[in-house]
Amino acid sequence: MKLQRMNRRALTLGALAVSGALALTACGSDDNGGSASSSSSSSTSASAVKCGDAKKGQQLLSDGSSAQKNAISAWVKNFTQTCGVQINYKAGGSGAGVTAFTQGQIPWAGSDSALKPEEVTASKKVCSGGQGIDLPMVGGPIALGYNVPGVDNLVLDAPTLAKIFDSKITNWNDAAIAKLNPSAKLPDLKIQAFHRSDESGTTDNFTKYLIATTPDNWKYSGGKAWQAKGGQSAPQSSGVAQQVKATSGAIGYFELSYVTDGMKAVSINTGASAPVAPSTDSATKDIAAAQVVGTGSDLALKLDYNTKAEGAYPITLVTYEIVCDKGNKADTLPATKAFLAYIASEEGQKILSGIDYAPIPDAIITKVRSTIASIS
């Protein structure tokens, strides 16, 4: 989406930033940040934090995308130990985060969907002389986690997924599923399809995929709120994942980091030579082909949900940190800038791949860093 009526810029994203020469000055002790990386890598991540004028002992509130909850937790652990700022990220969902931000309740929010025009307008009331902007910070696949006894390698395609989540396919031994899985022993078991009960950017991105790839089978307009009939619901990604893990015959959509013991993830038949499983690498191949469609300091992206590139997983999302470009509250601005600068840093981004997220490609994260430095 666009924040100003300016000429549209398109930028093809480059390769992932896994190395570079961004020099960051340490300002505290080391910590593993709750990530799955080695202690030496985590130590470096913690030492990369620059606290600036952040006030030690200050509490910084935020809310939004539950998709990035595990990433935020890892980052917060490092940042808090180093700078002494307590960050409370509620992860109540993208809709809740954007609402709290546009109402001036929090200095920044997380959302898996870029701001809509009406949300930009609302943000101008709390961003004195400025407006809310989208900063892509976390990438990754939306996995279709499933719990089907005896089925270890499930392949589905867009039409079949659409029919499952629209209650048109209701049993796991349905002919359409069997055709995609000729060697699997599919049980005569009812499908329990779980979706989000709260407004969610994960829902928005998942349904954008269905709209883009199989519009004849998914006739809903899309958005953060679930629109299809039937199925069961749970709040946040963690709630959907818990229900899938506990329910025989269940399937649900959530970020790869929520696929835990008792669940497996669907591979997607995209039309490429082989089905593609969700992973950091396969999501990166899709995200790297995205285009910047925001203008000015906004860096909203357009993803390619209909990719048929070899090894590219098509159901991806990018989580944005939403903040005022100008007019941030003076008491929270130093801590907000310091935290955002850390998570956008090379070392902050390196944490992501160890916890099933995809770092933002180098061409765009460089622009994110420059934009964070300029917010006021």
GROMACS .gro file of C-alpha atoms in nm:
model
  376
    1MET     CA    1   0.000   0.000   0.000
    2LYS     CA    2   0.108   0.360  -0.033
    3LEU     CA    3   0.143   0.622   0.237
    4GLN     CA    4   0.174   0.915  -0.006
    5ARG     CA    5   0.057   0.969  -0.366
    6MET     CA    6   0.399   0.949  -0.518
    7ASN     CA    7   0.544   0.755  -0.805
    8ARG     CA    8   0.553   0.385  -0.732
    9ARG     CA    9   0.891   0.237  -0.673
   10ALA     CA   10   0.962  -0.128  -0.726
   11LEU     CA   11   1.266  -0.297  -0.586
   12THR     CA   12   1.355  -0.660  -0.633
   13LEU     CA   13   1.498  -0.793  -0.314
   14GLY     CA   14   1.846  -0.940  -0.312
   15ALA     CA   15   1.996  -1.234  -0.132
   16LEU     CA   16   1.967  -1.286   0.240
   17ALA     CA   17   2.194  -1.087   0.464
   18VAL     CA   18   2.401  -1.343   0.643
   19SER     CA   19   2.722  -1.149   0.639
   20GLY     CA   20   2.833  -0.789   0.606
   21ALA     CA   21   3.028  -0.511   0.761
   22LEU     CA   22   2.776  -0.339   0.985
   23ALA     CA   23   2.977  -0.235   1.288
   24LEU     CA   24   2.779  -0.215   1.610
   25THR     CA   25   2.913  -0.101   1.944
   26ALA     CA   26   2.850  -0.315   2.252
   27CYS     CA   27   2.685  -0.163   2.554
   28GLY     CA   28   2.635  -0.452   2.792
   29SER     CA   29   2.676  -0.815   2.875
   30ASP     CA   30   2.609  -1.126   2.670
   31ASP     CA   31   2.296  -1.342   2.662
   32ASN     CA   32   2.162  -1.620   2.447
   33GLY     CA   33   1.839  -1.433   2.371
   34GLY     CA   34   1.636  -1.751   2.390
   35SER     CA   35   1.741  -1.842   2.038
   36ALA     CA   36   1.848  -2.176   1.907
   37SER     CA   37   2.185  -2.041   1.796
   38SER     CA   38   2.512  -2.129   1.965
   39SER     CA   39   2.624  -1.948   2.279
   40SER     CA   40   2.900  -1.767   2.093
   41SER     CA   41   2.657  -1.643   1.826
   42SER     CA   42   2.406  -1.539   2.094
   43SER     CA   43   2.680  -1.361   2.284
   44THR     CA   44   2.760  -1.160   1.975
   45SER     CA   45   2.392  -1.078   1.927
   46ALA     CA   46   2.363  -0.943   2.279
   47SER     CA   47   2.680  -0.739   2.249
   48ALA     CA   48   2.548  -0.580   1.928
   49VAL     CA   49   2.283  -0.385   2.120
   50LYS     CA   50   2.335  -0.009   2.128
   51CYS     CA   51   2.126   0.142   2.407
   52GLY     CA   52   2.159   0.506   2.307
   53ASP     CA   53   1.955   0.728   2.540
   54ALA     CA   54   1.718   0.450   2.648
   55LYS     CA   55   1.629   0.487   3.015
   56LYS     CA   56   1.735   0.196   3.231
   57GLY     CA   57   1.439   0.059   3.425
   58GLN     CA   58   1.183   0.197   3.179
   59GLN     CA   59   0.888  -0.021   3.074
   60LEU     CA   60   0.804  -0.024   2.703
   61LEU     CA   61   0.465  -0.164   2.602
   62SER     CA   62   0.379  -0.307   2.263
   63ASP     CA   63   0.126  -0.540   2.102
   64GLY     CA   64   0.051  -0.709   1.772
   65SER     CA   65   0.145  -1.004   1.556
   66SER     CA   66   0.164  -1.336   1.738
   67ALA     CA   67   0.356  -1.467   1.435
   68GLN     CA   68   0.670  -1.292   1.557
   69LYS     CA   69   0.620  -1.367   1.926
   70ASN     CA   70   0.906  -1.616   1.948
   71ALA     CA   71   1.141  -1.380   1.764
   72ILE     CA   72   1.046  -1.087   1.988
   73SER     CA   73   1.104  -1.301   2.297
   74ALA     CA   74   1.458  -1.382   2.184
   75TRP     CA   75   1.534  -1.019   2.102
   76VAL     CA   76   1.382  -0.885   2.423
   77LYS     CA   77   1.596  -1.114   2.635
   78ASN     CA   78   1.915  -0.971   2.486
   79PHE     CA   79   1.794  -0.612   2.485
   80THR     CA   80   1.664  -0.614   2.841
   81GLN     CA   81   1.979  -0.763   2.984
   82THR     CA   82   2.196  -0.514   2.798
   83CYS     CA   83   1.993  -0.193   2.834
   84GLY     CA   84   1.773  -0.262   3.137
   85VAL     CA   85   1.454  -0.168   2.951
   86GLN     CA   86   1.158  -0.397   3.026
   87ILE     CA   87   0.958  -0.467   2.708
   88ASN     CA   88   0.609  -0.612   2.738
   89TYR     CA   89   0.495  -0.742   2.398
   90LYS     CA   90   0.142  -0.880   2.432
   91ALA     CA   91   0.125  -1.062   2.094
   92GLY     CA   92  -0.252  -1.016   2.088
   93GLY     CA   93  -0.268  -1.033   1.708
   94SER     CA   94  -0.202  -0.791   1.424
   95GLY     CA   95  -0.545  -0.630   1.446
   96ALA     CA   96  -0.509  -0.558   1.818
   97GLY     CA   97  -0.161  -0.417   1.764
   98VAL     CA   98  -0.259  -0.178   1.486
   99THR     CA   99  -0.561  -0.059   1.685
  100ALA     CA  100  -0.351   0.005   1.995
  101PHE     CA  101  -0.095   0.195   1.786
  102THR     CA  102  -0.346   0.417   1.604
  103GLN     CA  103  -0.512   0.496   1.939
  104GLY     CA  104  -0.179   0.609   2.083
  105GLN     CA  105  -0.162   0.336   2.346
  106ILE     CA  106   0.176   0.196   2.236
  107PRO     CA  107   0.482   0.345   2.061
  108TRP     CA  108   0.512   0.065   1.803
  109ALA     CA  109   0.317  -0.241   1.692
  110GLY     CA  110   0.376  -0.566   1.504
  111SER     CA  111   0.156  -0.657   1.207
  112ASP     CA  112   0.170  -0.926   0.941
  113SER     CA  113  -0.014  -0.692   0.704
  114ALA     CA  114   0.086  -0.343   0.597
  115LEU     CA  115  -0.123  -0.049   0.713
  116LYS     CA  116  -0.441   0.021   0.518
  117PRO     CA  117  -0.514   0.379   0.399
  118GLU     CA  118  -0.766   0.438   0.677
  119GLU     CA  119  -0.513   0.314   0.934
  120VAL     CA  120  -0.251   0.554   0.799
  121THR     CA  121  -0.504   0.835   0.834
  122ALA     CA  122  -0.578   0.732   1.192
  123SER     CA  123  -0.205   0.719   1.273
  124LYS     CA  124  -0.161   1.085   1.183
  125LYS     CA  125  -0.361   1.176   1.493
  126VAL     CA  126  -0.096   1.019   1.719
  127CYS     CA  127   0.214   1.086   1.504
  128SER     CA  128   0.251   1.462   1.544
  129GLY     CA  129   0.356   1.594   1.203
  130GLY     CA  130   0.409   1.240   1.070
  131GLN     CA  131   0.234   0.907   1.012
  132GLY     CA  132   0.271   0.536   1.071
  133ILE     CA  133   0.512   0.346   0.847
  134ASP     CA  134   0.570  -0.023   0.778
  135LEU     CA  135   0.917  -0.166   0.849
  136PRO     CA  136   0.959  -0.532   0.737
  137MET     CA  137   1.150  -0.709   1.014
  138VAL     CA  138   1.064  -1.081   1.028
  139GLY     CA  139   1.002  -1.320   0.742
  140GLY     CA  140   0.894  -1.680   0.734
  141PRO     CA  141   0.661  -1.949   0.607
  142ILE     CA  142   0.304  -2.001   0.716
  143ALA     CA  143   0.302  -2.372   0.782
  144LEU     CA  144  -0.002  -2.597   0.753
  145GLY     CA  145   0.046  -2.808   1.063
  146TYR     CA  146  -0.147  -3.132   1.077
  147ASN     CA  147  -0.213  -3.421   1.314
  148VAL     CA  148  -0.315  -3.725   1.112
  149PRO     CA  149  -0.212  -4.064   1.257
  150GLY     CA  150   0.002  -4.269   1.021
  151VAL     CA  151   0.059  -3.989   0.768
  152ASP     CA  152   0.411  -3.852   0.780
  153ASN     CA  153   0.450  -3.676   0.444
  154LEU     CA  154   0.131  -3.502   0.342
  155VAL     CA  155   0.115  -3.307   0.015
  156LEU     CA  156  -0.167  -3.063  -0.062
  157ASP     CA  157  -0.225  -2.796  -0.327
  158ALA     CA  158  -0.414  -2.467  -0.323
  159PRO     CA  159  -0.753  -2.599  -0.448
  160THR     CA  160  -0.750  -2.881  -0.195
  161LEU     CA  161  -0.653  -2.648   0.090
  162ALA     CA  162  -0.927  -2.406  -0.007
  163LYS     CA  163  -1.187  -2.684  -0.002
  164ILE     CA  164  -1.062  -2.814   0.334
  165PHE     CA  165  -1.083  -2.474   0.502
  166ASP     CA  166  -1.417  -2.397   0.336
  167SER     CA  167  -1.567  -2.727   0.463
  168LYS     CA  168  -1.601  -2.870   0.111
  169ILE     CA  169  -1.358  -3.155   0.183
  170THR     CA  170  -1.436  -3.307   0.523
  171ASN     CA  171  -1.255  -3.642   0.545
  172TRP     CA  172  -0.886  -3.729   0.522
  173ASN     CA  173  -0.941  -4.016   0.275
  174ASP     CA  174  -1.115  -3.786   0.026
  175ALA     CA  175  -1.031  -3.863  -0.337
  176ALA     CA  176  -0.868  -3.523  -0.395
  177ILE     CA  177  -0.626  -3.576  -0.106
  178ALA     CA  178  -0.561  -3.937  -0.211
  179LYS     CA  179  -0.471  -3.825  -0.564
  180LEU     CA  180  -0.198  -3.596  -0.424
  181ASN     CA  181  -0.074  -3.868  -0.186
  182PRO     CA  182  -0.089  -4.200  -0.377
  183SER     CA  183   0.147  -4.384  -0.141
  184ALA     CA  184  -0.003  -4.259   0.185
  185LYS     CA  185  -0.239  -4.463   0.402
  186LEU     CA  186  -0.504  -4.198   0.455
  187PRO     CA  187  -0.741  -4.280   0.742
  188ASP     CA  188  -1.118  -4.263   0.735
  189LEU     CA  189  -1.104  -3.970   0.975
  190LYS     CA  190  -1.295  -3.642   0.994
  191ILE     CA  191  -1.093  -3.329   0.917
  192GLN     CA  192  -1.084  -3.075   1.200
  193ALA     CA  193  -0.979  -2.746   1.036
  194PHE     CA  194  -0.871  -2.475   1.280
  195HIS     CA  195  -0.853  -2.102   1.200
  196ARG     CA  196  -0.783  -1.788   1.401
  197SER     CA  197  -1.061  -1.642   1.615
  198ASP     CA  198  -0.893  -1.302   1.642
  199GLU     CA  199  -0.805  -1.056   1.366
  200SER     CA  200  -0.477  -1.181   1.232
  201GLY     CA  201  -0.221  -1.092   0.968
  202THR     CA  202  -0.150  -1.463   0.943
  203THR     CA  203  -0.510  -1.516   0.833
  204ASP     CA  204  -0.473  -1.224   0.591
  205ASN     CA  205  -0.163  -1.372   0.427
  206PHE     CA  206  -0.297  -1.729   0.418
  207THR     CA  207  -0.619  -1.619   0.248
  208LYS     CA  208  -0.425  -1.393   0.008
  209TYR     CA  209  -0.247  -1.709  -0.103
  210LEU     CA  210  -0.580  -1.886  -0.163
  211ILE     CA  211  -0.726  -1.585  -0.347
  212ALA     CA  212  -0.419  -1.555  -0.569
  213THR     CA  213  -0.386  -1.923  -0.654
  214THR     CA  214  -0.737  -2.067  -0.658
  215PRO     CA  215  -0.999  -1.790  -0.682
  216ASP     CA  216  -1.261  -2.033  -0.816
  217ASN     CA  217  -1.240  -2.229  -0.491
  218TRP     CA  218  -1.195  -1.936  -0.251
  219LYS     CA  219  -1.455  -1.669  -0.318
  220TYR     CA  220  -1.400  -1.461  -0.004
  221SER     CA  221  -1.256  -1.109  -0.011
  222GLY     CA  222  -0.987  -1.180   0.249
  223GLY     CA  223  -0.856  -0.969   0.534
  224LYS     CA  224  -0.751  -1.014   0.895
  225ALA     CA  225  -1.085  -1.164   1.004
  226TRP     CA  226  -1.170  -1.523   0.905
  227GLN     CA  227  -1.463  -1.531   0.661
  228ALA     CA  228  -1.524  -1.893   0.559
  229LYS     CA  229  -1.799  -2.096   0.720
  230GLY     CA  230  -1.747  -2.395   0.945
  231GLY     CA  231  -1.428  -2.514   1.104
  232GLN     CA  232  -1.309  -2.442   1.454
  233SER     CA  233  -1.123  -2.143   1.593
  234ALA     CA  234  -0.865  -2.050   1.854
  235PRO     CA  235  -0.688  -1.725   1.947
  236GLN     CA  236  -0.337  -1.641   1.828
  237SER     CA  237  -0.097  -1.871   1.648
  238SER     CA  238  -0.012  -2.046   1.973
  239GLY     CA  239  -0.378  -2.128   2.037
  240VAL     CA  240  -0.431  -2.277   1.691
  241ALA     CA  241  -0.110  -2.480   1.722
  242GLN     CA  242  -0.214  -2.614   2.062
  243GLN     CA  243  -0.550  -2.728   1.925
  244VAL     CA  244  -0.392  -2.901   1.626
  245LYS     CA  245  -0.141  -3.080   1.847
  246ALA     CA  246  -0.418  -3.201   2.080
  247THR     CA  247  -0.677  -3.301   1.816
  248SER     CA  248  -0.658  -3.612   1.599
  249GLY     CA  249  -0.747  -3.523   1.241
  250ALA     CA  250  -0.667  -3.155   1.286
  251ILE     CA  251  -0.504  -2.908   1.050
  252GLY     CA  252  -0.433  -2.539   1.102
  253TYR     CA  253  -0.217  -2.253   0.978
  254PHE     CA  254   0.054  -2.082   1.181
  255GLU     CA  255   0.421  -1.992   1.163
  256LEU     CA  256   0.679  -2.268   1.129
  257SER     CA  257   0.818  -2.203   1.479
  258TYR     CA  258   0.487  -2.334   1.620
  259VAL     CA  259   0.521  -2.675   1.452
  260THR     CA  260   0.622  -2.887   1.753
  261ASP     CA  261   0.623  -3.251   1.861
  262GLY     CA  262   0.297  -3.421   1.770
  263MET     CA  263   0.259  -3.222   1.449
  264LYS     CA  264   0.399  -3.228   1.099
  265ALA     CA  265   0.385  -2.970   0.822
  266VAL     CA  266   0.221  -3.002   0.481
  267SER     CA  267   0.434  -2.979   0.166
  268ILE     CA  268   0.275  -2.767  -0.107
  269ASN     CA  269   0.234  -2.875  -0.468
  270THR     CA  270   0.302  -2.544  -0.646
  271GLY     CA  271   0.345  -2.682  -0.996
  272ALA     CA  272   0.722  -2.701  -0.957
  273SER     CA  273   0.898  -3.032  -1.019
  274ALA     CA  274   0.860  -3.136  -0.654
  275PRO     CA  275   0.636  -3.035  -0.360
  276VAL     CA  276   0.791  -2.770  -0.135
  277ALA     CA  277   0.807  -2.803   0.244
  278PRO     CA  278   0.805  -2.493   0.466
  279SER     CA  279   1.152  -2.391   0.582
  280THR     CA  280   1.361  -2.082   0.634
  281ASP     CA  281   1.537  -2.140   0.302
  282SER     CA  282   1.224  -2.211   0.097
  283ALA     CA  283   1.048  -1.904   0.240
  284THR     CA  284   1.351  -1.688   0.169
  285LYS     CA  285   1.339  -1.789  -0.199
  286ASP     CA  286   0.986  -1.653  -0.218
  287ILE     CA  287   1.042  -1.340  -0.008
  288ALA     CA  288   1.354  -1.249  -0.209
  289ALA     CA  289   1.130  -1.202  -0.514
  290ALA     CA  290   0.902  -0.952  -0.337
  291GLN     CA  291   0.874  -0.589  -0.442
  292VAL     CA  292   0.869  -0.273  -0.234
  293VAL     CA  293   0.537  -0.098  -0.299
  294GLY     CA  294   0.547   0.156  -0.017
  295THR     CA  295   0.655   0.513  -0.085
  296GLY     CA  296   0.867   0.757   0.108
  297SER     CA  297   0.992   0.598   0.428
  298ASP     CA  298   0.729   0.323   0.412
  299LEU     CA  299   0.866  -0.017   0.307
  300ALA     CA  300   0.553  -0.227   0.254
  301LEU     CA  301   0.613  -0.532   0.033
  302LYS     CA  302   0.418  -0.723  -0.230
  303LEU     CA  303   0.479  -1.098  -0.204
  304ASP     CA  304   0.448  -1.355  -0.483
  305TYR     CA  305   0.195  -1.610  -0.356
  306ASN     CA  306   0.163  -1.775  -0.696
  307THR     CA  307   0.529  -1.866  -0.740
  308LYS     CA  308   0.624  -2.185  -0.922
  309ALA     CA  309   0.997  -2.135  -0.872
  310GLU     CA  310   1.184  -2.449  -0.776
  311GLY     CA  311   1.219  -2.480  -0.399
  312ALA     CA  312   1.017  -2.164  -0.326
  313TYR     CA  313   0.749  -2.203  -0.057
  314PRO     CA  314   0.451  -1.988  -0.159
  315ILE     CA  315   0.266  -1.928   0.170
  316THR     CA  316   0.490  -1.671   0.334
  317LEU     CA  317   0.446  -1.361   0.540
  318VAL     CA  318   0.652  -1.064   0.644
  319THR     CA  319   0.587  -0.908   0.983
  320TYR     CA  320   0.618  -0.531   0.995
  321GLU     CA  321   0.708  -0.316   1.292
  322ILE     CA  322   0.480  -0.013   1.268
  323VAL     CA  323   0.607   0.315   1.412
  324CYS     CA  324   0.565   0.689   1.353
  325ASP     CA  325   0.816   0.832   1.107
  326LYS     CA  326   0.786   1.163   1.292
  327GLY     CA  327   0.610   1.276   1.607
  328ASN     CA  328   0.696   0.986   1.836
  329LYS     CA  329   0.645   1.047   2.207
  330ALA     CA  330   0.964   1.186   2.356
  331ASP     CA  331   0.963   0.962   2.664
  332THR     CA  332   0.954   0.634   2.468
  333LEU     CA  333   1.139   0.735   2.151
  334PRO     CA  334   1.496   0.653   2.268
  335ALA     CA  335   1.407   0.302   2.385
  336THR     CA  336   1.191   0.238   2.078
  337LYS     CA  337   1.467   0.343   1.838
  338ALA     CA  338   1.731   0.144   2.026
  339PHE     CA  339   1.521  -0.174   2.024
  340LEU     CA  340   1.421  -0.144   1.659
  341ALA     CA  341   1.780  -0.069   1.559
  342TYR     CA  342   1.897  -0.382   1.740
  343ILE     CA  343   1.643  -0.618   1.586
  344ALA     CA  344   1.718  -0.478   1.239
  345SER     CA  345   2.094  -0.511   1.290
  346GLU     CA  346   2.295  -0.784   1.125
  347GLU     CA  347   2.336  -0.965   1.457
  348GLY     CA  348   1.971  -0.922   1.550
  349GLN     CA  349   1.861  -1.068   1.217
  350LYS     CA  350   2.099  -1.362   1.253
  351ILE     CA  351   1.898  -1.487   1.551
  352LEU     CA  352   1.598  -1.553   1.325
  353SER     CA  353   1.722  -1.845   1.119
  354GLY     CA  354   1.794  -2.044   1.436
  355ILE     CA  355   1.432  -2.021   1.550
  356ASP     CA  356   1.253  -2.102   1.222
  357TYR     CA  357   1.216  -1.748   1.089
  358ALA     CA  358   1.370  -1.593   0.778
  359PRO     CA  359   1.588  -1.281   0.808
  360ILE     CA  360   1.487  -0.994   0.580
  361PRO     CA  361   1.699  -0.987   0.262
  362ASP     CA  362   1.992  -0.749   0.261
  363ALA     CA  363   1.863  -0.506  -0.001
  364ILE     CA  364   1.562  -0.414   0.212
  365ILE     CA  365   1.694  -0.449   0.569
  366THR     CA  366   1.960  -0.190   0.482
  367LYS     CA  367   1.679   0.056   0.405
  368VAL     CA  368   1.503  -0.043   0.727
  369ARG     CA  369   1.814   0.047   0.929
  370SER     CA  370   1.840   0.387   0.763
  371THR     CA  371   1.472   0.459   0.824
  372ILE     CA  372   1.496   0.366   1.193
  373ALA     CA  373   1.789   0.601   1.235
  374SER     CA  374   1.580   0.887   1.092
  375ILE     CA  375   1.261   0.847   1.300
  376SER     CA  376   1.201   1.131   1.543
   0.00000   0.00000   0.00000
